[in-house]
Amino acid sequence: MKARFGCALIGTVALALAACGDADRSAEPPTAEEIAAQTPNAPRNRPIDLRADGLVIAAPEAGGTATVLDFGDPQDAVVEELTMIFGGPQFGTNEECGAGPMEFATFDQFVANFQGDRFVGWMVNGPSERAVFTGPDGVKLGLPASELSELPTYDVLEDSTLGEEFMLGDSEMLVSGLIEDGEVATLWGGANCNFR
């Protein structure tokens, strides 16, 4: 069986923030109108490649340059790049994560995790009009569990307290996720805050 990540983010942002007792709930999430005003030129359905060591945002137009966000990149730079796609985030913190104190920037259904002002993990738990997320072996949210189990690097995480959990990838470079209602509902990579 493949190695487990020390911690992983809970399947939904609501549950993640509920588990994070210190989460900042004072700010309301931005409305669709506010996001559109913040990002008037953002393309719809921007492809984002979810990797075990960060993510790659496709160029906004043919011939452009993709944006690579690696774990270890500065928080401000990562938040700036994601804001250009999703609009401004909500921030929350948890001092008691197994991996140490962590800050979260929640952009709609996508969450970026930070420690010491550095990008350390991500989680996505639903579709977005702004992005199309694809992980290792082409896994996507909504992929039927029957097709997921046929992917080359698929492995079940036995005895997970989170639910029907799986892993994709090689050796220590893993992306994990959850199956709900017979399909992929959540994907996460890197350091996250989940209490198994």
PDB file of C-alpha atoms in Angstrom:
ATOM      1  CA  MET A   1       0.000   0.000   0.000  1.00  0.00           C
ATOM      2  CA  LYS A   2       1.252   3.479  -0.782  1.00  0.00           C
ATOM      3  CA  ALA A   3       2.374   5.840   1.960  1.00  0.00           C
ATOM      4  CA  ARG A   4      -0.258   8.096   3.461  1.00  0.00           C
ATOM      5  CA  PHE A   5       0.046  11.819   3.641  1.00  0.00           C
ATOM      6  CA  GLY A   6       0.411  13.012   7.206  1.00  0.00           C
ATOM      7  CA  CYS A   7      -2.760  15.014   6.878  1.00  0.00           C
ATOM      8  CA  ALA A   8      -5.306  15.714   4.168  1.00  0.00           C
ATOM      9  CA  LEU A   9      -8.090  18.229   3.811  1.00  0.00           C
ATOM     10  CA  ILE A  10     -11.672  17.165   4.541  1.00  0.00           C
ATOM     11  CA  GLY A  11     -13.911  16.504   1.568  1.00  0.00           C
ATOM     12  CA  THR A  12     -15.844  19.750   1.589  1.00  0.00           C
ATOM     13  CA  VAL A  13     -14.873  23.294   2.345  1.00  0.00           C
ATOM     14  CA  ALA A  14     -17.706  23.542   4.849  1.00  0.00           C
ATOM     15  CA  LEU A  15     -16.471  20.479   6.705  1.00  0.00           C
ATOM     16  CA  ALA A  16     -12.899  21.650   6.447  1.00  0.00           C
ATOM     17  CA  LEU A  17     -13.734  24.994   7.976  1.00  0.00           C
ATOM     18  CA  ALA A  18     -15.924  23.350  10.599  1.00  0.00           C
ATOM     19  CA  ALA A  19     -12.993  21.129  11.573  1.00  0.00           C
ATOM     20  CA  CYS A  20     -10.792  24.211  11.763  1.00  0.00           C
ATOM     21  CA  GLY A  21     -11.931  25.801  14.990  1.00  0.00           C
ATOM     22  CA  ASP A  22      -9.972  28.974  14.332  1.00  0.00           C
ATOM     23  CA  ALA A  23     -11.376  29.490  10.829  1.00  0.00           C
ATOM     24  CA  ASP A  24     -12.288  33.083  10.041  1.00  0.00           C
ATOM     25  CA  ARG A  25     -15.993  33.163   9.283  1.00  0.00           C
ATOM     26  CA  SER A  26     -16.366  36.928   9.605  1.00  0.00           C
ATOM     27  CA  ALA A  27     -16.164  37.562   5.856  1.00  0.00           C
ATOM     28  CA  GLU A  28     -18.872  36.356   3.527  1.00  0.00           C
ATOM     29  CA  PRO A  29     -17.727  34.539   0.392  1.00  0.00           C
ATOM     30  CA  PRO A  30     -17.667  36.763  -2.683  1.00  0.00           C
ATOM     31  CA  THR A  31     -20.796  36.702  -4.822  1.00  0.00           C
ATOM     32  CA  ALA A  32     -20.715  35.738  -8.514  1.00  0.00           C
ATOM     33  CA  GLU A  33     -21.116  39.427  -9.372  1.00  0.00           C
ATOM     34  CA  GLU A  34     -18.176  40.421  -7.153  1.00  0.00           C
ATOM     35  CA  ILE A  35     -15.982  37.729  -8.688  1.00  0.00           C
ATOM     36  CA  ALA A  36     -16.927  38.871 -12.208  1.00  0.00           C
ATOM     37  CA  ALA A  37     -16.043  42.460 -11.264  1.00  0.00           C
ATOM     38  CA  GLN A  38     -12.685  41.372  -9.793  1.00  0.00           C
ATOM     39  CA  THR A  39     -11.773  39.260 -12.817  1.00  0.00           C
ATOM     40  CA  PRO A  40     -13.511  40.840 -15.839  1.00  0.00           C
ATOM     41  CA  ASN A  41     -11.176  39.271 -18.401  1.00  0.00           C
ATOM     42  CA  ALA A  42     -10.765  35.834 -16.814  1.00  0.00           C
ATOM     43  CA  PRO A  43     -11.567  33.066 -19.283  1.00  0.00           C
ATOM     44  CA  ARG A  44     -14.139  30.443 -18.359  1.00  0.00           C
ATOM     45  CA  ASN A  45     -13.135  26.820 -17.810  1.00  0.00           C
ATOM     46  CA  ARG A  46      -9.381  27.457 -17.540  1.00  0.00           C
ATOM     47  CA  PRO A  47      -7.623  24.056 -17.458  1.00  0.00           C
ATOM     48  CA  ILE A  48      -5.741  23.474 -14.184  1.00  0.00           C
ATOM     49  CA  ASP A  49      -3.475  20.453 -13.851  1.00  0.00           C
ATOM     50  CA  LEU A  50      -3.494  19.267 -10.232  1.00  0.00           C
ATOM     51  CA  ARG A  51      -0.110  17.767  -9.361  1.00  0.00           C
ATOM     52  CA  ALA A  52       1.337  16.121  -6.291  1.00  0.00           C
ATOM     53  CA  ASP A  53       3.854  18.979  -6.010  1.00  0.00           C
ATOM     54  CA  GLY A  54       1.636  21.933  -6.925  1.00  0.00           C
ATOM     55  CA  LEU A  55      -0.435  22.847  -9.965  1.00  0.00           C
ATOM     56  CA  VAL A  56      -0.180  24.193 -13.496  1.00  0.00           C
ATOM     57  CA  ILE A  57      -2.642  26.776 -14.825  1.00  0.00           C
ATOM     58  CA  ALA A  58      -2.987  26.668 -18.608  1.00  0.00           C
ATOM     59  CA  ALA A  59      -2.203  29.809 -20.578  1.00  0.00           C
ATOM     60  CA  PRO A  60      -5.252  32.031 -21.148  1.00  0.00           C
ATOM     61  CA  GLU A  61      -4.753  31.950 -24.905  1.00  0.00           C
ATOM     62  CA  ALA A  62      -3.027  29.826 -27.534  1.00  0.00           C
ATOM     63  CA  GLY A  63       0.691  30.445 -27.613  1.00  0.00           C
ATOM     64  CA  GLY A  64       0.736  31.871 -24.096  1.00  0.00           C
ATOM     65  CA  THR A  65       2.761  30.594 -21.161  1.00  0.00           C
ATOM     66  CA  ALA A  66       1.303  28.323 -18.502  1.00  0.00           C
ATOM     67  CA  THR A  67       1.603  29.368 -14.860  1.00  0.00           C
ATOM     68  CA  VAL A  68       3.355  26.834 -12.630  1.00  0.00           C
ATOM     69  CA  LEU A  69       2.655  27.080  -8.900  1.00  0.00           C
ATOM     70  CA  ASP A  70       4.969  24.766  -6.962  1.00  0.00           C
ATOM     71  CA  PHE A  71       4.761  23.885  -3.304  1.00  0.00           C
ATOM     72  CA  GLY A  72       7.173  26.233  -1.585  1.00  0.00           C
ATOM     73  CA  ASP A  73       6.176  29.262  -3.685  1.00  0.00           C
ATOM     74  CA  PRO A  74       5.373  32.478  -1.738  1.00  0.00           C
ATOM     75  CA  GLN A  75       1.795  32.798  -0.513  1.00  0.00           C
ATOM     76  CA  ASP A  76       1.270  36.286  -1.962  1.00  0.00           C
ATOM     77  CA  ALA A  77       2.292  35.186  -5.469  1.00  0.00           C
ATOM     78  CA  VAL A  78       0.051  32.089  -5.362  1.00  0.00           C
ATOM     79  CA  VAL A  79      -2.962  34.041  -4.062  1.00  0.00           C
ATOM     80  CA  GLU A  80      -2.417  36.693  -6.759  1.00  0.00           C
ATOM     81  CA  GLU A  81      -2.390  34.112  -9.564  1.00  0.00           C
ATOM     82  CA  LEU A  82      -5.464  32.294  -8.245  1.00  0.00           C
ATOM     83  CA  THR A  83      -7.331  35.577  -7.707  1.00  0.00           C
ATOM     84  CA  MET A  84      -6.925  36.391 -11.407  1.00  0.00           C
ATOM     85  CA  ILE A  85      -8.935  33.251 -12.152  1.00  0.00           C
ATOM     86  CA  PHE A  86     -11.366  32.912  -9.250  1.00  0.00           C
ATOM     87  CA  GLY A  87     -11.617  36.358  -7.688  1.00  0.00           C
ATOM     88  CA  GLY A  88     -10.618  37.120  -4.104  1.00  0.00           C
ATOM     89  CA  PRO A  89     -10.509  34.327  -1.513  1.00  0.00           C
ATOM     90  CA  GLN A  90     -11.826  33.818   1.986  1.00  0.00           C
ATOM     91  CA  PHE A  91      -9.068  33.137   4.516  1.00  0.00           C
ATOM     92  CA  GLY A  92      -9.144  30.789   7.492  1.00  0.00           C
ATOM     93  CA  THR A  93      -6.578  29.266   9.851  1.00  0.00           C
ATOM     94  CA  ASN A  94      -6.102  26.224  12.029  1.00  0.00           C
ATOM     95  CA  GLU A  95      -3.359  26.087  14.644  1.00  0.00           C
ATOM     96  CA  GLU A  96      -3.881  22.386  15.355  1.00  0.00           C
ATOM     97  CA  CYS A  97      -3.246  20.663  12.011  1.00  0.00           C
ATOM     98  CA  GLY A  98      -1.099  17.543  12.226  1.00  0.00           C
ATOM     99  CA  ALA A  99       1.375  19.145   9.833  1.00  0.00           C
ATOM    100  CA  GLY A 100       1.489  22.298  12.000  1.00  0.00           C
ATOM    101  CA  PRO A 101      -0.427  25.597  11.908  1.00  0.00           C
ATOM    102  CA  MET A 102      -1.958  26.229   8.501  1.00  0.00           C
ATOM    103  CA  GLU A 103      -3.710  29.060   6.667  1.00  0.00           C
ATOM    104  CA  PHE A 104      -6.319  28.417   3.980  1.00  0.00           C
ATOM    105  CA  ALA A 105      -7.328  30.586   1.029  1.00  0.00           C
ATOM    106  CA  THR A 106     -10.707  29.389  -0.267  1.00  0.00           C
ATOM    107  CA  PHE A 107     -11.572  30.265  -3.867  1.00  0.00           C
ATOM    108  CA  ASP A 108     -15.063  28.904  -4.492  1.00  0.00           C
ATOM    109  CA  GLN A 109     -14.528  25.110  -4.615  1.00  0.00           C
ATOM    110  CA  PHE A 110     -10.715  25.326  -4.629  1.00  0.00           C
ATOM    111  CA  VAL A 111      -8.625  25.733  -1.463  1.00  0.00           C
ATOM    112  CA  ALA A 112      -4.918  26.632  -1.333  1.00  0.00           C
ATOM    113  CA  ASN A 113      -3.028  25.773   1.900  1.00  0.00           C
ATOM    114  CA  PHE A 114      -0.123  27.744   3.323  1.00  0.00           C
ATOM    115  CA  GLN A 115       2.440  27.376   6.109  1.00  0.00           C
ATOM    116  CA  GLY A 116       5.033  30.009   6.931  1.00  0.00           C
ATOM    117  CA  ASP A 117       3.763  32.105   3.997  1.00  0.00           C
ATOM    118  CA  ARG A 118       4.517  29.255   1.579  1.00  0.00           C
ATOM    119  CA  PHE A 119       2.172  27.235  -0.652  1.00  0.00           C
ATOM    120  CA  VAL A 120       2.066  23.668   0.728  1.00  0.00           C
ATOM    121  CA  GLY A 121      -1.160  22.013  -0.476  1.00  0.00           C
ATOM    122  CA  TRP A 122      -4.437  22.255  -2.362  1.00  0.00           C
ATOM    123  CA  MET A 123      -7.946  20.774  -2.315  1.00  0.00           C
ATOM    124  CA  VAL A 124     -10.862  20.889  -4.757  1.00  0.00           C
ATOM    125  CA  ASN A 125     -14.317  19.619  -3.900  1.00  0.00           C
ATOM    126  CA  GLY A 126     -16.648  20.752  -6.635  1.00  0.00           C
ATOM    127  CA  PRO A 127     -16.949  22.101 -10.156  1.00  0.00           C
ATOM    128  CA  SER A 128     -16.169  25.694 -11.007  1.00  0.00           C
ATOM    129  CA  GLU A 129     -17.233  27.865 -13.925  1.00  0.00           C
ATOM    130  CA  ARG A 130     -13.739  29.348 -13.880  1.00  0.00           C
ATOM    131  CA  ALA A 131     -11.633  26.187 -14.103  1.00  0.00           C
ATOM    132  CA  VAL A 132     -11.567  22.557 -15.177  1.00  0.00           C
ATOM    133  CA  PHE A 133      -9.453  20.490 -12.783  1.00  0.00           C
ATOM    134  CA  THR A 134      -7.551  17.389 -13.915  1.00  0.00           C
ATOM    135  CA  GLY A 135      -5.284  15.265 -11.727  1.00  0.00           C
ATOM    136  CA  PRO A 136      -2.903  12.331 -12.314  1.00  0.00           C
ATOM    137  CA  ASP A 137      -3.958   9.746 -14.903  1.00  0.00           C
ATOM    138  CA  GLY A 138      -6.617  12.219 -16.111  1.00  0.00           C
ATOM    139  CA  VAL A 139      -8.767  11.920 -12.977  1.00  0.00           C
ATOM    140  CA  LYS A 140     -11.522  14.537 -12.720  1.00  0.00           C
ATOM    141  CA  LEU A 141     -14.302  15.339 -10.302  1.00  0.00           C
ATOM    142  CA  GLY A 142     -17.372  13.334 -11.229  1.00  0.00           C
ATOM    143  CA  LEU A 143     -15.388  10.414 -12.658  1.00  0.00           C
ATOM    144  CA  PRO A 144     -17.304   7.210 -11.878  1.00  0.00           C
ATOM    145  CA  ALA A 145     -15.643   5.002  -9.266  1.00  0.00           C
ATOM    146  CA  SER A 146     -15.682   2.101 -11.738  1.00  0.00           C
ATOM    147  CA  GLU A 147     -13.487   4.103 -14.139  1.00  0.00           C
ATOM    148  CA  LEU A 148     -11.301   5.475 -11.339  1.00  0.00           C
ATOM    149  CA  SER A 149     -10.370   1.968 -10.218  1.00  0.00           C
ATOM    150  CA  GLU A 150      -9.007   1.244 -13.703  1.00  0.00           C
ATOM    151  CA  LEU A 151      -6.485   4.104 -13.689  1.00  0.00           C
ATOM    152  CA  PRO A 152      -2.860   2.874 -13.723  1.00  0.00           C
ATOM    153  CA  THR A 153      -1.731   4.307 -10.353  1.00  0.00           C
ATOM    154  CA  TYR A 154      -5.029   3.946  -8.455  1.00  0.00           C
ATOM    155  CA  ASP A 155      -4.817   2.514  -4.930  1.00  0.00           C
ATOM    156  CA  VAL A 156      -7.383   2.260  -2.131  1.00  0.00           C
ATOM    157  CA  LEU A 157      -6.513   3.774   1.240  1.00  0.00           C
ATOM    158  CA  GLU A 158      -7.741   1.094   3.615  1.00  0.00           C
ATOM    159  CA  ASP A 159      -9.444   1.962   6.906  1.00  0.00           C
ATOM    160  CA  SER A 160      -9.747   5.687   6.164  1.00  0.00           C
ATOM    161  CA  THR A 161     -11.946   7.529   8.661  1.00  0.00           C
ATOM    162  CA  LEU A 162     -12.839  10.050   5.961  1.00  0.00           C
ATOM    163  CA  GLY A 163     -14.860   7.668   3.832  1.00  0.00           C
ATOM    164  CA  GLU A 164     -14.023   5.960   0.554  1.00  0.00           C
ATOM    165  CA  GLU A 165     -10.508   7.353   0.119  1.00  0.00           C
ATOM    166  CA  PHE A 166      -8.062   6.631  -2.705  1.00  0.00           C
ATOM    167  CA  MET A 167      -4.596   7.657  -3.910  1.00  0.00           C
ATOM    168  CA  LEU A 168      -3.074   8.244  -7.342  1.00  0.00           C
ATOM    169  CA  GLY A 169       0.568   8.697  -8.275  1.00  0.00           C
ATOM    170  CA  ASP A 170       3.981   7.175  -7.757  1.00  0.00           C
ATOM    171  CA  SER A 171       5.813   6.533  -4.489  1.00  0.00           C
ATOM    172  CA  GLU A 172       5.620   9.585  -2.211  1.00  0.00           C
ATOM    173  CA  MET A 173       4.271  11.885  -4.962  1.00  0.00           C
ATOM    174  CA  LEU A 174       0.595  11.227  -4.399  1.00  0.00           C
ATOM    175  CA  VAL A 175      -2.730  12.909  -4.973  1.00  0.00           C
ATOM    176  CA  SER A 176      -5.568  11.650  -2.780  1.00  0.00           C
ATOM    177  CA  GLY A 177      -9.305  11.915  -2.983  1.00  0.00           C
ATOM    178  CA  LEU A 178     -12.714  10.761  -1.850  1.00  0.00           C
ATOM    179  CA  ILE A 179     -15.491   8.903  -3.606  1.00  0.00           C
ATOM    180  CA  GLU A 180     -19.054   9.912  -2.738  1.00  0.00           C
ATOM    181  CA  ASP A 181     -22.220   8.594  -4.393  1.00  0.00           C
ATOM    182  CA  GLY A 182     -20.133   6.411  -6.697  1.00  0.00           C
ATOM    183  CA  GLU A 183     -17.944   9.166  -8.163  1.00  0.00           C
ATOM    184  CA  VAL A 184     -14.873  11.274  -7.423  1.00  0.00           C
ATOM    185  CA  ALA A 185     -16.054  14.114  -5.173  1.00  0.00           C
ATOM    186  CA  THR A 186     -12.816  15.546  -3.731  1.00  0.00           C
ATOM    187  CA  LEU A 187      -9.136  15.705  -4.702  1.00  0.00           C
ATOM    188  CA  TRP A 188      -6.213  16.998  -2.636  1.00  0.00           C
ATOM    189  CA  GLY A 189      -2.444  17.139  -2.782  1.00  0.00           C
ATOM    190  CA  GLY A 190       0.437  18.179  -0.549  1.00  0.00           C
ATOM    191  CA  ALA A 191       0.038  19.152   3.105  1.00  0.00           C
ATOM    192  CA  ASN A 192      -3.543  19.451   4.262  1.00  0.00           C
ATOM    193  CA  CYS A 193      -5.442  19.575   7.525  1.00  0.00           C
ATOM    194  CA  ASN A 194      -7.523  16.481   8.079  1.00  0.00           C
ATOM    195  CA  PHE A 195      -7.824  14.502  11.281  1.00  0.00           C
ATOM    196  CA  ARG A 196      -7.898  10.768  10.569  1.00  0.00           C
TER     197      ARG A 196
END
